[in-house]
mmCIF file of C-alpha atoms and ligand atoms in Angstrom:
data_model
loop_
_atom_site.group_PDB
_atom_site.id
_atom_site.type_symbol
_atom_site.label_atom_id
_atom_site.label_comp_id
_atom_site.label_asym_id
_atom_site.label_seq_id
_atom_site.Cartn_x
_atom_site.Cartn_y
_atom_site.Cartn_z
ATOM 1 C CA MET V 6 78.779 148.861 83.931
ATOM 2 C CA THR V 7 76.533 147.893 80.658
ATOM 3 C CA THR V 8 77.308 147.622 77.307
ATOM 4 C CA GLN V 9 74.848 148.654 74.914
ATOM 5 C CA THR V 10 74.647 149.330 70.768
ATOM 6 C CA PRO V 11 74.415 153.719 70.737
ATOM 7 C CA GLY V 12 71.045 154.725 71.804
ATOM 8 C CA LEU V 13 69.619 152.026 73.047
ATOM 9 C CA HIS V 14 67.794 152.051 76.330
ATOM 10 C CA ALA V 15 70.174 149.971 78.636
ATOM 11 C CA VAL V 16 70.433 149.257 81.912
ATOM 12 C CA PRO V 17 71.494 151.463 84.255
ATOM 13 C CA ALA V 18 75.083 151.854 84.606
ATOM 14 C CA ALA V 19 76.586 151.151 87.916
ATOM 15 C CA ASP V 20 79.321 153.506 87.559
ATOM 16 C CA PRO V 21 78.411 157.054 87.652
ATOM 17 C CA ALA V 22 81.084 157.891 85.060
ATOM 18 C CA ALA V 23 80.310 155.113 82.832
ATOM 19 C CA GLN V 24 76.320 156.308 83.301
ATOM 20 C CA ALA V 25 76.784 159.883 82.186
ATOM 21 C CA GLU V 26 78.817 158.423 79.044
ATOM 22 C CA GLN V 27 75.496 156.264 78.323
ATOM 23 C CA ASP V 28 73.478 159.073 78.896
ATOM 24 C CA ARG V 29 75.675 161.535 76.373
ATOM 25 C CA ALA V 30 75.761 159.006 73.980
ATOM 26 C CA GLY V 31 71.922 158.367 74.137
ATOM 27 C CA GLN V 32 71.080 162.030 73.671
ATOM 28 C CA GLU V 33 73.068 162.414 70.994
ATOM 29 C CA HIS V 34 70.976 159.786 69.321
ATOM 30 C CA PHE V 35 67.829 161.094 70.307
ATOM 31 C CA ASP V 36 68.559 164.392 68.706
ATOM 32 C CA ARG V 37 69.725 163.012 65.903
ATOM 33 C CA ILE V 38 66.247 160.712 65.130
ATOM 34 C CA ILE V 39 64.270 164.378 65.819
ATOM 35 C CA ALA V 40 66.490 165.973 63.313
ATOM 36 C CA GLU V 41 66.820 163.919 60.921
ATOM 37 C CA ASP V 42 62.802 163.541 61.622
ATOM 38 C CA SER V 43 62.793 159.949 62.040
ATOM 39 C CA ARG V 44 61.521 157.765 64.928
ATOM 40 C CA VAL V 45 62.197 157.032 68.253
ATOM 41 C CA GLU V 46 61.396 153.129 69.345
ATOM 42 C CA PRO V 47 60.627 152.015 72.588
ATOM 43 C CA ARG V 48 64.095 150.316 73.084
ATOM 44 C CA ASP V 49 65.885 153.907 72.374
ATOM 45 C CA TRP V 50 67.240 156.112 74.890
ATOM 46 C CA MET V 51 65.023 159.262 75.217
ATOM 47 C CA PRO V 52 65.274 162.034 77.403
ATOM 48 C CA GLU V 53 62.628 161.295 80.634
ATOM 49 C CA ALA V 54 60.874 164.948 79.701
ATOM 50 C CA TYR V 55 60.331 163.127 76.038
ATOM 51 C CA ARG V 56 59.047 159.666 77.951
ATOM 52 C CA LYS V 57 56.492 161.840 80.703
ATOM 53 C CA THR V 58 55.125 164.085 77.976
ATOM 54 C CA LEU V 59 54.115 161.143 75.627
ATOM 55 C CA VAL V 60 52.559 158.924 78.275
ATOM 56 C CA ARG V 61 51.004 162.214 79.473
ATOM 57 C CA GLN V 62 49.332 162.859 75.907
ATOM 58 C CA VAL V 63 48.460 159.204 74.617
ATOM 59 C CA SER V 64 47.112 158.402 78.234
ATOM 60 C CA GLN V 65 44.694 161.840 78.089
ATOM 61 C CA HIS V 66 44.019 160.823 74.731
ATOM 62 C CA ALA V 67 42.992 156.907 75.392
ATOM 63 C CA HIS V 68 41.183 157.918 78.303
ATOM 64 C CA SER V 69 39.281 160.623 76.060
ATOM 65 C CA GLU V 70 38.079 157.688 74.103
ATOM 66 C CA ILE V 71 37.386 155.559 76.787
ATOM 67 C CA ILE V 72 35.124 158.400 78.417
ATOM 68 C CA GLY V 73 34.218 159.352 75.087
ATOM 69 C CA MET V 74 31.524 156.496 74.551
ATOM 70 C CA GLN V 75 29.298 157.242 77.002
ATOM 71 C CA PRO V 76 27.308 160.328 75.337
ATOM 72 C CA GLU V 77 26.741 157.994 72.338
ATOM 73 C CA GLY V 78 26.012 154.382 73.995
ATOM 74 C CA ASN V 79 23.364 156.640 75.494
ATOM 75 C CA TRP V 80 21.856 156.413 72.268
ATOM 76 C CA ILE V 81 22.335 152.727 71.061
ATOM 77 C CA SER V 82 19.094 151.565 72.908
ATOM 78 C CA ARG V 83 17.168 154.893 71.092
ATOM 79 C CA ALA V 84 18.524 154.739 67.754
ATOM 80 C CA PRO V 85 15.912 155.499 65.036
ATOM 81 C CA SER V 86 16.209 152.418 62.789
ATOM 82 C CA LEU V 87 18.003 149.507 63.299
ATOM 83 C CA LYS V 88 20.245 150.780 60.281
ATOM 84 C CA ARG V 89 21.199 153.849 62.492
ATOM 85 C CA LYS V 90 21.540 151.465 65.523
ATOM 86 C CA ALA V 91 24.000 148.968 64.041
ATOM 87 C CA ILE V 92 26.127 152.002 62.760
ATOM 88 C CA LEU V 93 26.638 153.826 65.982
ATOM 89 C CA MET V 94 27.221 150.574 68.021
ATOM 90 C CA ALA V 95 30.147 149.877 65.399
ATOM 91 C CA LYS V 96 31.441 153.722 66.078
ATOM 92 C CA VAL V 97 30.921 153.084 69.747
ATOM 93 C CA GLN V 98 33.549 150.005 69.570
ATOM 94 C CA ASP V 99 35.942 151.340 67.679
ATOM 95 C CA GLU V 100 35.927 153.698 70.440
ATOM 96 C CA ALA V 101 36.711 151.232 72.963
ATOM 97 C CA GLY V 102 39.410 149.819 70.169
ATOM 98 C CA HIS V 103 40.966 153.588 69.685
ATOM 99 C CA GLY V 104 41.587 153.558 73.825
ATOM 100 C CA LEU V 105 43.239 150.020 73.960
ATOM 101 C CA TYR V 106 45.603 150.787 70.521
ATOM 102 C CA LEU V 107 46.338 154.080 72.752
ATOM 103 C CA TYR V 108 47.136 152.144 76.305
ATOM 104 C CA SER V 109 49.135 149.683 74.514
ATOM 105 C CA ALA V 110 51.064 151.927 72.604
ATOM 106 C CA ALA V 111 51.611 154.205 76.333
ATOM 107 C CA GLU V 112 53.007 150.920 78.173
ATOM 108 C CA THR V 113 55.970 151.292 75.351
ATOM 109 C CA LEU V 114 56.716 153.435 77.248
ATOM 110 C CA GLY V 115 57.062 151.979 80.867
ATOM 111 C CA THR V 116 53.391 152.743 82.360
ATOM 112 C CA PRO V 117 51.245 149.922 82.524
ATOM 113 C CA ARG V 118 47.357 150.533 81.877
ATOM 114 C CA HIS V 119 46.175 149.794 85.408
ATOM 115 C CA VAL V 120 48.401 152.393 86.213
ATOM 116 C CA LEU V 121 47.316 154.762 83.909
ATOM 117 C CA ASN V 122 43.145 153.552 84.534
ATOM 118 C CA GLN V 123 43.714 154.256 88.283
ATOM 119 C CA GLN V 124 44.595 157.543 87.710
ATOM 120 C CA LEU V 125 41.556 158.077 85.627
ATOM 121 C CA LEU V 126 39.050 156.496 87.841
ATOM 122 C CA ASP V 127 40.636 158.716 90.738
ATOM 123 C CA GLY V 128 39.977 161.694 89.122
ATOM 124 C CA ARG V 129 43.788 162.465 89.034
ATOM 125 C CA ALA V 130 44.292 162.260 85.102
ATOM 126 C CA LYS V 131 42.673 164.570 82.114
ATOM 127 C CA TYR V 132 39.964 163.335 79.331
ATOM 128 C CA SER V 133 38.893 165.254 76.593
ATOM 129 C CA SER V 134 36.797 168.857 77.729
ATOM 130 C CA ILE V 135 34.017 167.894 74.773
ATOM 131 C CA PHE V 136 32.739 164.431 76.357
ATOM 132 C CA ASN V 137 31.526 166.317 79.595
ATOM 133 C CA TYR V 138 28.568 167.761 77.555
ATOM 134 C CA PRO V 139 25.011 165.960 77.425
ATOM 135 C CA ALA V 140 24.317 164.015 73.899
ATOM 136 C CA ARG V 141 20.106 165.248 74.339
ATOM 137 C CA THR V 142 19.198 164.482 71.254
ATOM 138 C CA TRP V 143 19.494 161.906 68.004
ATOM 139 C CA ALA V 144 20.980 165.231 65.847
ATOM 140 C CA ASP V 145 23.366 165.236 68.938
ATOM 141 C CA MET V 146 24.609 161.826 67.291
ATOM 142 C CA GLY V 147 25.204 163.548 63.894
ATOM 143 C CA ALA V 148 27.066 166.930 65.441
ATOM 144 C CA ILE V 149 29.201 164.539 67.675
ATOM 145 C CA GLY V 150 29.989 162.967 64.453
ATOM 146 C CA TRP V 151 30.608 166.118 62.163
ATOM 147 C CA LEU V 152 31.931 168.272 64.789
ATOM 148 C CA VAL V 153 33.782 165.951 67.735
ATOM 149 C CA ASP V 154 35.246 163.555 64.663
ATOM 150 C CA GLY V 155 35.951 166.103 63.028
ATOM 151 C CA ALA V 156 37.772 168.048 64.979
ATOM 152 C CA ALA V 157 39.238 164.868 66.286
ATOM 153 C CA ILE V 158 40.807 164.114 62.865
ATOM 154 C CA ALA V 159 42.437 167.503 62.315
ATOM 155 C CA ASN V 160 43.910 167.638 65.192
ATOM 156 C CA GLN V 161 44.854 163.418 64.552
ATOM 157 C CA VAL V 162 45.753 163.766 61.214
ATOM 158 C CA PRO V 163 49.372 165.536 61.894
ATOM 159 C CA LEU V 164 49.614 163.309 65.090
ATOM 160 C CA CYS V 165 50.413 160.044 62.005
ATOM 161 C CA ARG V 166 53.987 161.490 61.890
ATOM 162 C CA ALA V 167 54.772 162.404 65.562
ATOM 163 C CA SER V 168 58.123 161.020 66.104
ATOM 164 C CA TYR V 169 56.858 158.220 68.941
ATOM 165 C CA GLY V 170 56.764 155.324 66.209
ATOM 166 C CA PRO V 171 53.888 152.933 68.180
ATOM 167 C CA TYR V 172 51.693 156.152 68.809
ATOM 168 C CA GLY V 173 51.988 157.359 65.386
ATOM 169 C CA ARG V 174 51.087 154.110 63.648
ATOM 170 C CA ALA V 175 48.436 153.711 66.291
ATOM 171 C CA MET V 176 47.492 157.091 65.384
ATOM 172 C CA VAL V 177 46.907 156.301 61.337
ATOM 173 C CA ARG V 178 44.531 153.519 61.736
ATOM 174 C CA ILE V 179 42.876 155.510 64.144
ATOM 175 C CA CYS V 180 42.144 158.016 61.796
ATOM 176 C CA LYS V 181 41.080 155.647 59.174
ATOM 177 C CA GLU V 182 38.322 154.627 61.639
ATOM 178 C CA GLU V 183 37.549 158.594 62.756
ATOM 179 C CA SER V 184 37.238 159.342 59.061
ATOM 180 C CA PHE V 185 34.010 156.972 58.603
ATOM 181 C CA HIS V 186 32.611 158.528 62.506
ATOM 182 C CA GLN V 187 32.938 161.975 60.718
ATOM 183 C CA ARG V 188 30.960 160.711 57.351
ATOM 184 C CA GLN V 189 27.720 158.969 59.790
ATOM 185 C CA GLY V 190 27.415 161.411 61.868
ATOM 186 C CA TRP V 191 27.373 164.410 58.486
ATOM 187 C CA GLU V 192 25.302 161.981 56.912
ATOM 188 C CA ILE V 193 22.751 162.068 60.173
ATOM 189 C CA LEU V 194 22.494 165.752 60.035
ATOM 190 C CA TYR V 195 22.543 166.406 56.402
ATOM 191 C CA GLU V 196 19.011 163.578 56.594
ATOM 192 C CA LEU V 197 17.739 165.681 59.438
ATOM 193 C CA SER V 198 18.147 168.871 57.583
ATOM 194 C CA HIS V 199 16.769 168.072 54.084
ATOM 195 C CA GLY V 200 13.548 166.596 56.380
ATOM 196 C CA THR V 201 10.732 168.251 58.258
ATOM 197 C CA PRO V 202 11.140 171.999 59.867
ATOM 198 C CA ALA V 203 11.413 170.247 63.483
ATOM 199 C CA GLN V 204 14.004 168.150 62.596
ATOM 200 C CA LYS V 205 16.090 170.836 61.033
ATOM 201 C CA GLN V 206 15.789 172.771 63.947
ATOM 202 C CA MET V 207 16.602 169.758 65.917
ATOM 203 C CA ALA V 208 19.804 169.196 63.845
ATOM 204 C CA GLN V 209 20.424 173.155 63.870
ATOM 205 C CA ASP V 210 20.038 173.452 67.667
ATOM 206 C CA ALA V 211 22.499 170.284 67.869
ATOM 207 C CA VAL V 212 25.633 172.011 66.239
ATOM 208 C CA ASN V 213 24.247 175.416 67.881
ATOM 209 C CA ARG V 214 25.464 173.593 70.985
ATOM 210 C CA PHE V 215 28.897 171.146 69.880
ATOM 211 C CA TYR V 216 30.264 174.083 67.607
ATOM 212 C CA GLY V 217 32.033 176.459 70.313
ATOM 213 C CA PRO V 218 33.329 173.284 72.351
ATOM 214 C CA SER V 219 34.253 171.237 69.290
ATOM 215 C CA LEU V 220 36.607 174.484 68.892
ATOM 216 C CA GLN V 221 38.026 173.887 72.203
ATOM 217 C CA MET V 222 39.216 170.301 71.816
ATOM 218 C CA PHE V 223 42.158 171.965 70.473
ATOM 219 C CA GLY V 224 43.451 173.293 73.518
ATOM 220 C CA PRO V 225 43.672 176.798 74.592
ATOM 221 C CA PRO V 226 45.076 179.352 72.990
ATOM 222 C CA ASP V 227 48.615 179.500 71.864
ATOM 223 C CA GLU V 228 49.981 181.888 74.324
ATOM 224 C CA ASP V 229 48.231 179.646 76.756
ATOM 225 C CA SER V 230 49.256 176.632 76.250
ATOM 226 C CA PRO V 231 52.379 175.527 78.094
ATOM 227 C CA ASN V 232 53.387 172.068 76.474
ATOM 228 C CA SER V 233 53.064 172.834 72.827
ATOM 229 C CA LYS V 234 56.672 174.655 71.805
ATOM 230 C CA GLN V 235 58.585 171.699 73.446
ATOM 231 C CA SER V 236 56.220 168.753 72.287
ATOM 232 C CA MET V 237 56.711 170.328 68.441
ATOM 233 C CA ALA V 238 60.516 170.448 68.961
ATOM 234 C CA TRP V 239 60.376 166.977 70.020
ATOM 235 C CA ASN V 240 58.088 166.532 66.741
ATOM 236 C CA ILE V 241 55.370 165.022 68.437
ATOM 237 C CA LYS V 242 52.994 168.104 67.806
ATOM 238 C CA ARG V 243 53.425 168.922 64.499
ATOM 239 C CA PHE V 244 50.844 172.277 64.638
ATOM 240 C CA SER V 245 49.794 174.384 67.045
ATOM 241 C CA ASN V 246 46.764 174.514 68.585
ATOM 242 C CA ASP V 247 45.150 177.797 67.028
ATOM 243 C CA GLU V 248 47.026 176.210 63.883
ATOM 244 C CA LEU V 249 44.493 173.630 63.684
ATOM 245 C CA ARG V 250 41.609 175.262 65.158
ATOM 246 C CA GLN V 251 42.093 177.698 62.288
ATOM 247 C CA ARG V 252 42.435 174.937 59.319
ATOM 248 C CA PHE V 253 39.240 173.423 61.054
ATOM 249 C CA VAL V 254 37.202 176.730 61.143
ATOM 250 C CA ASP V 255 38.314 177.007 57.539
ATOM 251 C CA MET V 256 36.771 173.508 56.818
ATOM 252 C CA ILE V 257 33.770 173.605 58.137
ATOM 253 C CA VAL V 258 32.382 176.584 57.296
ATOM 254 C CA GLU V 259 31.572 175.576 53.712
ATOM 255 C CA GLN V 260 30.519 172.050 55.098
ATOM 256 C CA ALA V 261 28.172 173.655 56.623
ATOM 257 C CA GLU V 262 26.664 175.265 54.021
ATOM 258 C CA ALA V 263 26.115 172.175 51.772
ATOM 259 C CA LEU V 264 24.536 170.942 55.409
ATOM 260 C CA ASP V 265 22.225 173.930 54.856
ATOM 261 C CA LEU V 266 23.157 174.612 58.643
ATOM 262 C CA THR V 267 24.961 177.571 60.418
ATOM 263 C CA LEU V 268 27.569 178.144 62.419
ATOM 264 C CA PRO V 269 26.519 180.229 65.818
ATOM 265 C CA ASP V 270 29.244 182.635 65.377
ATOM 266 C CA PRO V 271 28.589 186.338 64.282
ATOM 267 C CA ASP V 272 31.801 187.192 63.940
ATOM 268 C CA LEU V 273 32.753 184.597 61.251
ATOM 269 C CA LYS V 274 33.835 185.786 58.101
ATOM 270 C CA TRP V 275 36.245 185.249 55.002
ATOM 271 C CA ASN V 276 39.568 187.277 55.635
ATOM 272 C CA GLU V 277 40.752 187.957 52.081
ATOM 273 C CA ASP V 278 44.555 189.452 53.997
ATOM 274 C CA ARG V 279 44.792 186.103 56.064
ATOM 275 C CA GLY V 280 43.471 183.577 53.691
ATOM 276 C CA HIS V 281 41.209 182.250 56.652
ATOM 277 C CA TYR V 282 37.959 182.778 58.334
ATOM 278 C CA ASP V 283 37.774 184.751 60.812
ATOM 279 C CA TYR V 284 36.076 182.999 64.146
ATOM 280 C CA GLY V 285 35.033 184.763 67.616
ATOM 281 C CA PRO V 286 36.428 184.882 70.624
ATOM 282 C CA LEU V 287 35.380 181.417 72.698
ATOM 283 C CA ASP V 288 34.789 181.146 76.093
ATOM 284 C CA TRP V 289 37.753 179.926 78.019
ATOM 285 C CA ASP V 290 36.691 180.651 81.378
ATOM 286 C CA GLU V 291 33.887 177.727 80.465
ATOM 287 C CA PHE V 292 36.714 175.776 79.353
ATOM 288 C CA LYS V 293 38.626 176.284 81.959
ATOM 289 C CA ALA V 294 35.812 174.910 84.509
ATOM 290 C CA VAL V 295 35.099 172.161 82.301
ATOM 291 C CA VAL V 296 38.411 170.599 82.437
ATOM 292 C CA SER V 297 38.527 171.161 86.255
ATOM 293 C CA GLY V 298 35.911 168.756 86.749
ATOM 294 C CA LYS V 299 32.772 171.303 86.731
ATOM 295 C CA GLY V 300 31.306 170.125 82.904
ATOM 296 C CA PRO V 301 27.724 169.641 82.922
ATOM 297 C CA CYS V 302 28.077 165.868 82.684
ATOM 298 C CA SER V 303 31.403 165.484 84.789
ATOM 299 C CA VAL V 304 30.486 164.154 87.670
ATOM 300 C CA GLN V 305 28.011 161.796 85.638
ATOM 301 C CA ARG V 306 30.888 160.696 83.295
ATOM 302 C CA MET V 307 33.235 159.790 86.435
ATOM 303 C CA GLN V 308 30.632 158.037 88.637
ATOM 304 C CA ARG V 309 29.568 155.833 85.176
ATOM 305 C CA ARG V 310 32.840 154.850 84.094
ATOM 306 C CA ARG V 311 33.798 153.936 88.514
ATOM 307 C CA GLN V 312 30.527 151.833 88.082
ATOM 308 C CA ALA V 313 31.422 150.013 84.550
ATOM 309 C CA HIS V 314 35.044 149.209 85.974
ATOM 310 C CA GLU V 315 32.956 147.943 89.439
ATOM 311 C CA ASP V 316 30.809 145.977 87.346
ATOM 312 C CA GLY V 317 33.560 144.379 85.096
ATOM 313 C CA ALA V 318 35.871 142.831 87.978
ATOM 314 C CA TRP V 319 34.633 139.375 87.275
ATOM 315 C CA VAL V 320 35.634 139.757 83.874
ATOM 316 C CA ARG V 321 39.488 140.484 85.077
ATOM 317 C CA GLU V 322 39.499 137.642 87.866
ATOM 318 C CA ALA V 323 37.869 135.227 85.536
ATOM 319 C CA ALA V 324 40.827 136.477 82.832
ATOM 320 C CA ALA V 325 43.330 136.415 85.757
ATOM 321 C CA ALA V 326 42.315 132.638 86.537
ATOM 322 C CA TYR V 327 42.161 131.570 83.296
ATOM 323 C CA ALA V 328 45.897 132.918 82.441
ATOM 324 C CA ARG V 329 47.083 131.216 86.242
ATOM 325 C CA LYS V 330 45.682 127.607 85.293
ATOM 326 C CA THR V 331 46.984 127.539 81.357
ATOM 327 C CA ALA V 332 50.483 128.464 83.024
ATOM 328 C CA ALA V 333 50.263 125.879 85.575
ATOM 329 C CA GLU V 334 49.464 123.545 82.701
ATOM 330 C CA ARG V 335 52.133 124.344 80.606
ATOM 331 C CA ALA V 336 54.195 124.019 83.648
ATOM 332 C CA SER V 337 53.229 121.010 84.336
ATOM 333 C CA ALA V 338 53.288 119.704 80.584
ATOM 334 C CA GLU V 339 57.169 120.583 80.169
ATOM 335 C CA LEU V 340 57.624 118.604 83.325
ATOM 336 C CA ILE V 341 56.393 115.659 82.368
ATOM 337 C CA GLY V 342 58.003 116.150 78.863
ATOM 338 C CA ALA V 343 61.378 116.990 80.341
HETATM 339 N N1 FAQ X 8 40.611 168.978 77.198
HETATM 340 O O1 FAQ X 8 49.702 172.927 76.845
HETATM 341 P P1 FAQ X 8 48.672 172.519 75.939
HETATM 342 C C1 FAQ X 8 38.187 162.121 70.214
HETATM 343 C C2 FAQ X 8 44.728 170.118 78.475
HETATM 344 S S1 FAQ X 8 39.451 161.754 70.834
HETATM 345 C C3 FAQ X 8 40.795 168.902 78.464
HETATM 346 O O2 FAQ X 8 48.056 172.680 74.823
HETATM 347 P P2 FAQ X 8 49.037 169.605 74.751
HETATM 348 C C4 FAQ X 8 37.608 160.965 69.306
HETATM 349 C C5 FAQ X 8 46.193 169.443 78.179
HETATM 350 O O3 FAQ X 8 46.180 168.183 78.698
HETATM 351 C C6 FAQ X 8 39.872 164.105 72.001
HETATM 352 N N2 FAQ X 8 41.893 169.110 78.863
HETATM 353 O O4 FAQ X 8 48.888 170.473 76.165
HETATM 354 C C7 FAQ X 8 36.389 160.948 69.964
HETATM 355 C C8 FAQ X 8 46.938 170.237 79.548
HETATM 356 O O5 FAQ X 8 47.058 169.702 80.522
HETATM 357 P P3 FAQ X 8 48.179 169.089 81.892
HETATM 358 C C9 FAQ X 8 40.968 163.713 72.632
HETATM 359 C C10 FAQ X 8 42.717 169.499 77.929
HETATM 360 O O6 FAQ X 8 48.708 168.506 75.323
HETATM 361 C C11 FAQ X 8 35.156 161.025 68.966
HETATM 362 C C12 FAQ X 8 46.579 171.509 79.548
HETATM 363 O O7 FAQ X 8 45.365 171.533 78.984
HETATM 364 N N3 FAQ X 8 41.987 163.631 71.683
HETATM 365 O O8 FAQ X 8 37.666 162.984 70.314
HETATM 366 C C13 FAQ X 8 42.189 170.014 76.412
HETATM 367 O O9 FAQ X 8 50.032 170.213 73.902
HETATM 368 C C14 FAQ X 8 33.976 161.249 69.025
HETATM 369 C C15 FAQ X 8 47.751 172.614 78.400
HETATM 370 O O10 FAQ X 8 47.416 172.444 77.164
HETATM 371 C C16 FAQ X 8 43.445 163.688 71.691
HETATM 372 O O11 FAQ X 8 43.791 163.752 73.062
HETATM 373 C C17 FAQ X 8 40.845 169.730 75.963
HETATM 374 N N4 FAQ X 8 40.438 169.813 75.243
HETATM 375 O O12 FAQ X 8 47.551 169.668 73.796
HETATM 376 C C18 FAQ X 8 35.730 159.878 70.616
HETATM 377 C C19 FAQ X 8 44.757 164.009 70.751
HETATM 378 N N5 FAQ X 8 43.217 170.691 75.770
HETATM 379 O O13 FAQ X 8 48.476 167.524 81.041
HETATM 380 C C20 FAQ X 8 33.873 159.666 71.000
HETATM 381 C C21 FAQ X 8 45.888 164.087 71.103
HETATM 382 C C22 FAQ X 8 43.959 171.113 76.413
HETATM 383 O O14 FAQ X 8 49.894 169.965 80.935
HETATM 384 C C23 FAQ X 8 33.512 160.485 70.238
HETATM 385 N N6 FAQ X 8 46.403 164.581 72.324
HETATM 386 N N7 FAQ X 8 44.047 170.503 77.330
HETATM 387 O O15 FAQ X 8 48.003 169.506 82.874
HETATM 388 C C24 FAQ X 8 46.120 166.553 71.548
HETATM 389 O O16 FAQ X 8 46.390 166.998 70.705
HETATM 390 C C25 FAQ X 8 47.118 167.439 72.619
HETATM 391 O O17 FAQ X 8 47.131 166.898 74.227
HETATM 392 C C26 FAQ X 8 45.830 168.701 72.761
HETATM 393 C C27 FAQ X 8 46.198 169.758 73.953
HETATM 394 C C28 FAQ X 8 45.501 169.117 71.455
HETATM 395 C C29 FAQ X 8 44.508 168.407 73.356
#
């Protein structure tokens, strides 16, 4: 039997009665944290389903950041100026960083990064549907920044208050960086939409292609979202998928006007009674196809990720060899000192 501070995750007790008591105290402590809208930390007892849902959401988010580097990475060598290239490189590097913060947050829940990475490489893990669409023109860098990062911010700002401490804290930093990303996308589109007619057309075409998929980033409609209810009860998610989608639509309508671009939805109109913009139906069949690996770039994205993983094998081997060498040196220095 183990002794423990109530609520702390302890070594499993050998005696079933003691184990049951440990779980009861842990559950009580956990329920109190959630009721007080406080934070669960890695060493706290937590229900296995809470742990599992967090690993699922946080790792899917981490994978999204890593795969999400590809559409923009593709344009680094073709950016129209040195300044644009430097900004885009910084943005793509930020996305790698976001992936790392999130894998680290997931590790605090007990699943190592190499396990999560293997799930991605095996095609067993999901990542955001949006990254299975091609980035065809330079204007797509603008549309990705404005709409995709914009949707990411709308979705992720409430996650800064997620009940799991390491996740919420990681999201604070991520959201700050996403604001810069959105701003740079807006600026690319603004410049194009106030440029030549061909540039304006290129900006409009990019917005036309990214509008629907960016609204789908918020996930399926509430009635088809199996995880939302429980995640909201646990204070992981603070708003439902449709609530956040609506908030995003309300925000971008006026921004599109300021950009002098239109949104490709004939049903978009202000609804006085609801105090929100109505918008037309989204193509959920397309969403399901994309999520199940049949997006326009799904195969290409995974091939590129697997190739990058193989290409990085020598770095992992060198890092492991260095770690072994320094550990051996430390051990022999301790022996000599002893
Ligand atoms: N794509 O029951 P729900 C970014 C899955 S990062 C693919 O509603 P939940 C930064 C969902 O996983 C973008 N799959 O699920 C950037 C679940 O599958 P499962 C990523 C989706 O978790 C910008 C099933 O459908 N952001 O953009 C999608 O309660 C530019 C049922 O759905 C995050 O991950 C989708 N769009 O709500 C980087 C934010 N939507 O596991 C580079 C954190 C749903 O049951 C360039 N995550 N699914 O088999 C979340 O807020 C939530 O996980 C949701 C989904 C809202 C995405």
